[in-house]
Coordinates of C-alpha atoms in Angstrom, one line a residue:
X1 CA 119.0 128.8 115.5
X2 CA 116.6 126.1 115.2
X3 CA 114.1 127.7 117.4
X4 CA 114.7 130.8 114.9
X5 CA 113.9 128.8 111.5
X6 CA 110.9 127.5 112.9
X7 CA 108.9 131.0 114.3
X8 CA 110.2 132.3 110.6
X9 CA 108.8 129.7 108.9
X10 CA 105.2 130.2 110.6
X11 CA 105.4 134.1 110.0
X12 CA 105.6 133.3 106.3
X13 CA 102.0 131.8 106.1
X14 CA 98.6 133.6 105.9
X15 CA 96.7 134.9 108.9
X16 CA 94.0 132.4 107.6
X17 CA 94.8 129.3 105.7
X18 CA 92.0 127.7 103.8
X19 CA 91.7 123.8 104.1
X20 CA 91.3 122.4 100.6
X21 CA 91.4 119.1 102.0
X22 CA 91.5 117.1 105.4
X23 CA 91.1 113.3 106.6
X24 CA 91.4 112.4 110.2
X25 CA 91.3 109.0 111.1
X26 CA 92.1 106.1 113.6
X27 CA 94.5 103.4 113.1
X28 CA 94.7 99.8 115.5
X29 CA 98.4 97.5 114.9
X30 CA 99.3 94.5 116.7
X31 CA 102.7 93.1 116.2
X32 CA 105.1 90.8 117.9
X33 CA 108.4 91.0 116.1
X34 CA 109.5 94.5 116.9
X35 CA 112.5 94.8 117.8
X36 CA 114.4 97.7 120.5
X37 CA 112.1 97.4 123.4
X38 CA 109.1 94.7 124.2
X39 CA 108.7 92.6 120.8
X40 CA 105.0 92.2 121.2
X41 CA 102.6 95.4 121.1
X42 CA 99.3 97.3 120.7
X43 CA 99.3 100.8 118.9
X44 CA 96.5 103.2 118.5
X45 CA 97.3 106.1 116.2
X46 CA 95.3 109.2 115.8
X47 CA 96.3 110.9 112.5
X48 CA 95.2 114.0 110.9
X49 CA 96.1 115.4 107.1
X50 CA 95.0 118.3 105.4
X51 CA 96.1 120.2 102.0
X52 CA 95.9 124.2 102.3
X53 CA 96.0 127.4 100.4
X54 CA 99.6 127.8 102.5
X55 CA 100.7 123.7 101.6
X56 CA 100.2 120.7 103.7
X57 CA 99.9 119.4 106.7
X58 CA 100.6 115.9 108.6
X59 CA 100.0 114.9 111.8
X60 CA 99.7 111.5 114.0
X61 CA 100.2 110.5 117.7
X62 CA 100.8 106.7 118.6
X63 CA 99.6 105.4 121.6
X64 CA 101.8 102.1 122.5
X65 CA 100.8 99.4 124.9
X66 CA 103.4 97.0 125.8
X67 CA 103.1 93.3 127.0
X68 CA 104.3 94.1 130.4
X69 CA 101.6 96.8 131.0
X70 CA 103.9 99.8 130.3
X71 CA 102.5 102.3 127.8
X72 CA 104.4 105.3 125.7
X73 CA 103.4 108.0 123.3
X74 CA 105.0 109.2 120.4
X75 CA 104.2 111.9 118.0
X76 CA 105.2 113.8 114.4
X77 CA 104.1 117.3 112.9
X78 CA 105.0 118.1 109.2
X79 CA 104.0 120.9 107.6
X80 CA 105.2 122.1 104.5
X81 CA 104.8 125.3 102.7
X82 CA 103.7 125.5 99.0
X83 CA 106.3 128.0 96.9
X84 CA 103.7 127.2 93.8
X85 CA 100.5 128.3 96.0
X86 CA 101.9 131.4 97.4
X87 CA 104.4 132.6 95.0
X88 CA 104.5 133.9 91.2
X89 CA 107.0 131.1 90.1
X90 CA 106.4 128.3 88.2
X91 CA 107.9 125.2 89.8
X92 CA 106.6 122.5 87.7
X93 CA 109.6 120.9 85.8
X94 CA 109.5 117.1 84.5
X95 CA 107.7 114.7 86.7
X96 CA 108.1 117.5 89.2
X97 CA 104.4 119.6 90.4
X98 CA 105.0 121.8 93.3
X99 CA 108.2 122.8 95.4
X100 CA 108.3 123.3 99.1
X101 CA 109.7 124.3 102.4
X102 CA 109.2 120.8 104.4
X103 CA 109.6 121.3 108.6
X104 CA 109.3 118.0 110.5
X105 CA 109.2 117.8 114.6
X106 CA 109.7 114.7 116.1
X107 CA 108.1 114.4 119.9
X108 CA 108.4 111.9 122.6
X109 CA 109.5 111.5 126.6
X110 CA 113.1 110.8 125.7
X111 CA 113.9 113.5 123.1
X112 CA 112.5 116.1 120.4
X113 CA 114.0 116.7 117.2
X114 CA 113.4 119.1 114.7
X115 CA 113.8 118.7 110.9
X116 CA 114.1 121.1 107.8
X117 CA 114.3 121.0 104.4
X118 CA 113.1 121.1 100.9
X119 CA 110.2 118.8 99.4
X120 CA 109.0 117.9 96.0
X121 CA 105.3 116.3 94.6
X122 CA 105.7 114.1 91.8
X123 CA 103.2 112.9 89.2
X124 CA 103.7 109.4 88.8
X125 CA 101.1 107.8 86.0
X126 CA 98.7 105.2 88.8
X127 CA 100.0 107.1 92.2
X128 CA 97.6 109.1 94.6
X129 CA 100.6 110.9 95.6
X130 CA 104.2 110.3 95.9
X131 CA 106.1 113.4 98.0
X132 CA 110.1 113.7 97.9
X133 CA 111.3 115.4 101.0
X134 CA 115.0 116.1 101.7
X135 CA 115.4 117.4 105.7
X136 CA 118.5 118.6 107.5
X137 CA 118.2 117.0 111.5
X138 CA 118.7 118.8 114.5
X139 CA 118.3 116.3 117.0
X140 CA 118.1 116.3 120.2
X141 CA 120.2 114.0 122.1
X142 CA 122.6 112.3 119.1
X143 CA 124.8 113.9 116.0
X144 CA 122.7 115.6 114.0
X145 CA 122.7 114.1 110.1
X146 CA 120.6 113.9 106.8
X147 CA 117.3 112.8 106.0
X148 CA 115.5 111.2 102.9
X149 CA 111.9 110.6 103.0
X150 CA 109.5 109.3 100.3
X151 CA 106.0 109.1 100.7
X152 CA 103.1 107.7 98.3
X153 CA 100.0 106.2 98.0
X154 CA 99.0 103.3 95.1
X155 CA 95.2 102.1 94.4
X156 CA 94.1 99.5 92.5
X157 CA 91.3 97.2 92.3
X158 CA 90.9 93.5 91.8
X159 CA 87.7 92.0 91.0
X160 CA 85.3 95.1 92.0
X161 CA 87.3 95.0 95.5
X162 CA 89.3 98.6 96.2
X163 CA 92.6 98.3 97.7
X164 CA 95.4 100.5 98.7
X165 CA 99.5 100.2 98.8
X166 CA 100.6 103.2 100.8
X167 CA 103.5 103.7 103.0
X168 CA 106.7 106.1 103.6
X169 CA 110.6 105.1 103.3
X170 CA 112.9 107.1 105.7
X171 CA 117.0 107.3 105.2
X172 CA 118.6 109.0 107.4
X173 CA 122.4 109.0 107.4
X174 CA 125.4 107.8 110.0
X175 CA 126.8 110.5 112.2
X176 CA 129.5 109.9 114.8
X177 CA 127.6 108.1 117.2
X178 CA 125.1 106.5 115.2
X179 CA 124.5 104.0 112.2
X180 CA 122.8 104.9 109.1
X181 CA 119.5 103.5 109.0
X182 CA 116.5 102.5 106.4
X183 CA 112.9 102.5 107.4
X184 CA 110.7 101.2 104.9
X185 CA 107.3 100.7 105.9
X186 CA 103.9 99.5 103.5
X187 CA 100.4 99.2 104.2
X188 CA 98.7 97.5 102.0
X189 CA 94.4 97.5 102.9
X190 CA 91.2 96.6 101.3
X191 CA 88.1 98.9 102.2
X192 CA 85.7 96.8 103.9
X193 CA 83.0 99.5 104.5
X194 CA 81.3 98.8 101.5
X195 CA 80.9 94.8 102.4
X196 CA 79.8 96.3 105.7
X197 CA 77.0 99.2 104.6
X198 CA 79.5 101.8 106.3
X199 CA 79.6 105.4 104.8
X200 CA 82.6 106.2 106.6
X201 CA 85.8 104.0 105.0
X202 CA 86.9 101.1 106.9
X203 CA 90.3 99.7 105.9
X204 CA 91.8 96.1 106.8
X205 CA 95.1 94.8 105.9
X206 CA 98.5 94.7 107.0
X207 CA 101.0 96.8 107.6
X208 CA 104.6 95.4 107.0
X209 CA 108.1 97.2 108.8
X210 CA 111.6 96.7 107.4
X211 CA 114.2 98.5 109.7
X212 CA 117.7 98.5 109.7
X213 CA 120.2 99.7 112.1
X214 CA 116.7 101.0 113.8
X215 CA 116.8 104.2 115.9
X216 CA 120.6 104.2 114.0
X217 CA 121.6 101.7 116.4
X218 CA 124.3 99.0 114.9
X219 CA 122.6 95.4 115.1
X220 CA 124.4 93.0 116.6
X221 CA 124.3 89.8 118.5
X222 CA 123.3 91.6 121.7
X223 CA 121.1 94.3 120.3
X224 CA 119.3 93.2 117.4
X225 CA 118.0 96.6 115.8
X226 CA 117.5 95.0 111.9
X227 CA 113.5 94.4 112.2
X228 CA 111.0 92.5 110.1
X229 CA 107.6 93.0 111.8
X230 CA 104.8 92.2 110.6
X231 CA 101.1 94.2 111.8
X232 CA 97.5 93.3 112.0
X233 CA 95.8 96.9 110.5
X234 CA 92.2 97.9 111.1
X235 CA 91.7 102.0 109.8
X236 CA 88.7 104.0 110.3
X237 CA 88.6 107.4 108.3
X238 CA 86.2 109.6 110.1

């Protein structure tokens, strides 16, 4: 069925979508309070975003290198189709400026799951963005359950100086064999290319994790899945 949604899904889009928009860039954390797993690490994440005449597009892949030599990969792909872009309707309502379609795969060596739902853009007065996406889960070796994810992006300046507040907060819900869980995670960065002559933008900051129940697994004395982590952040938009 799932398999089903998806090739519909794609057959629904033009032949040839025009990009709008795209960024891709590179990313560089180190942490040492992460918790399920090896608490210290190195990720390198490749992302790549782009708004369409179809909708949107997100992509990243993280590259993790562990303390005891072992490395992992991990990846996401969410598109989401526009019903304002490619239909007659209007679908601007309150604070509310496009609906759409939202699809979200996640990929690694242990399992993939694939998401579904509906998603809103808001217009909040300061905001870059802020998306509202709601996403059935299929997943692929637990119960499946619900998914709430928010999305947004705030800059500001202080004294001449550009920064950014960005980040994503994903709910998903408890199912029979798994605890609800809350994933919020910030960035907050200060562009350093101009200090540094670069035309190309150069972010440094931090990035800052607050999990609980991660991976919807009940913390407790002898798994501790509530994290507070704490990342070192260099970005390079290129």
């Amino acid at each position: 069925m799932r398999i089903l949604l998806i090739c519909l899904s794609l057959s629904l889009l033009p032949v040839q979508a025009k990009v709008l928009w795209q960024d891709f860039r590179l990313t560089y954390l180190y942490g040492e309070n992460y918790r399920i797993g090896d608490p210290t690490r190195h990720v390198f994440t490749i992302e790549h975003a782009a708004n369409t005449s179809w909708g949107d597009n997100f992509f990243f892949l993280d590259h993790m290198r562990f303390k005891d030599g072992t490395r992992s990969n991990y990846a996401e792909l969410q598109p989401r189709f526009s019903l304002g872009k490619n239909t007659s309707g209007n679908y601007q309502f309150g604070p509310v400026k496009d609906v759409l379609l939202a699809a979200h795969i996640e990929m690694s060596s242990l399992a993939t799951n694939y998401l579904y739902g509906v998603g809103v853009d808001l217009a909040v007065p300061g905001f870059r963005f802020v998306q509202a996406n709601v996403y059935r889960r299929n997943n692929d070796k637990v119960a499946n359950n619900w998914q709430l994810t928010l999305v947004w992006a705030y800059p500001f300046r202080i004294a001449e100086q550009q920064f950014l507040l960005d980040g994503f907060m994903d709910w998903a819900s408890s199912s029979d064999d798994q605890r609800a869980n809350l994933n919020l995670t910030p960035q907050l960065k200060w562009l350093a290319s101009p200090s540094f002559g670069m035309e190309s933008q150069l972010w440094l900051g931090i990035e800052y994790v607050f999990w609980r129940n991660k991976f919807g697994i009940a913390d407790s004395p002898a798994s501790r899945s509530h994290e507070n982590n704490v990342n070192l952040l260099v970005k390079w938009h290129f």
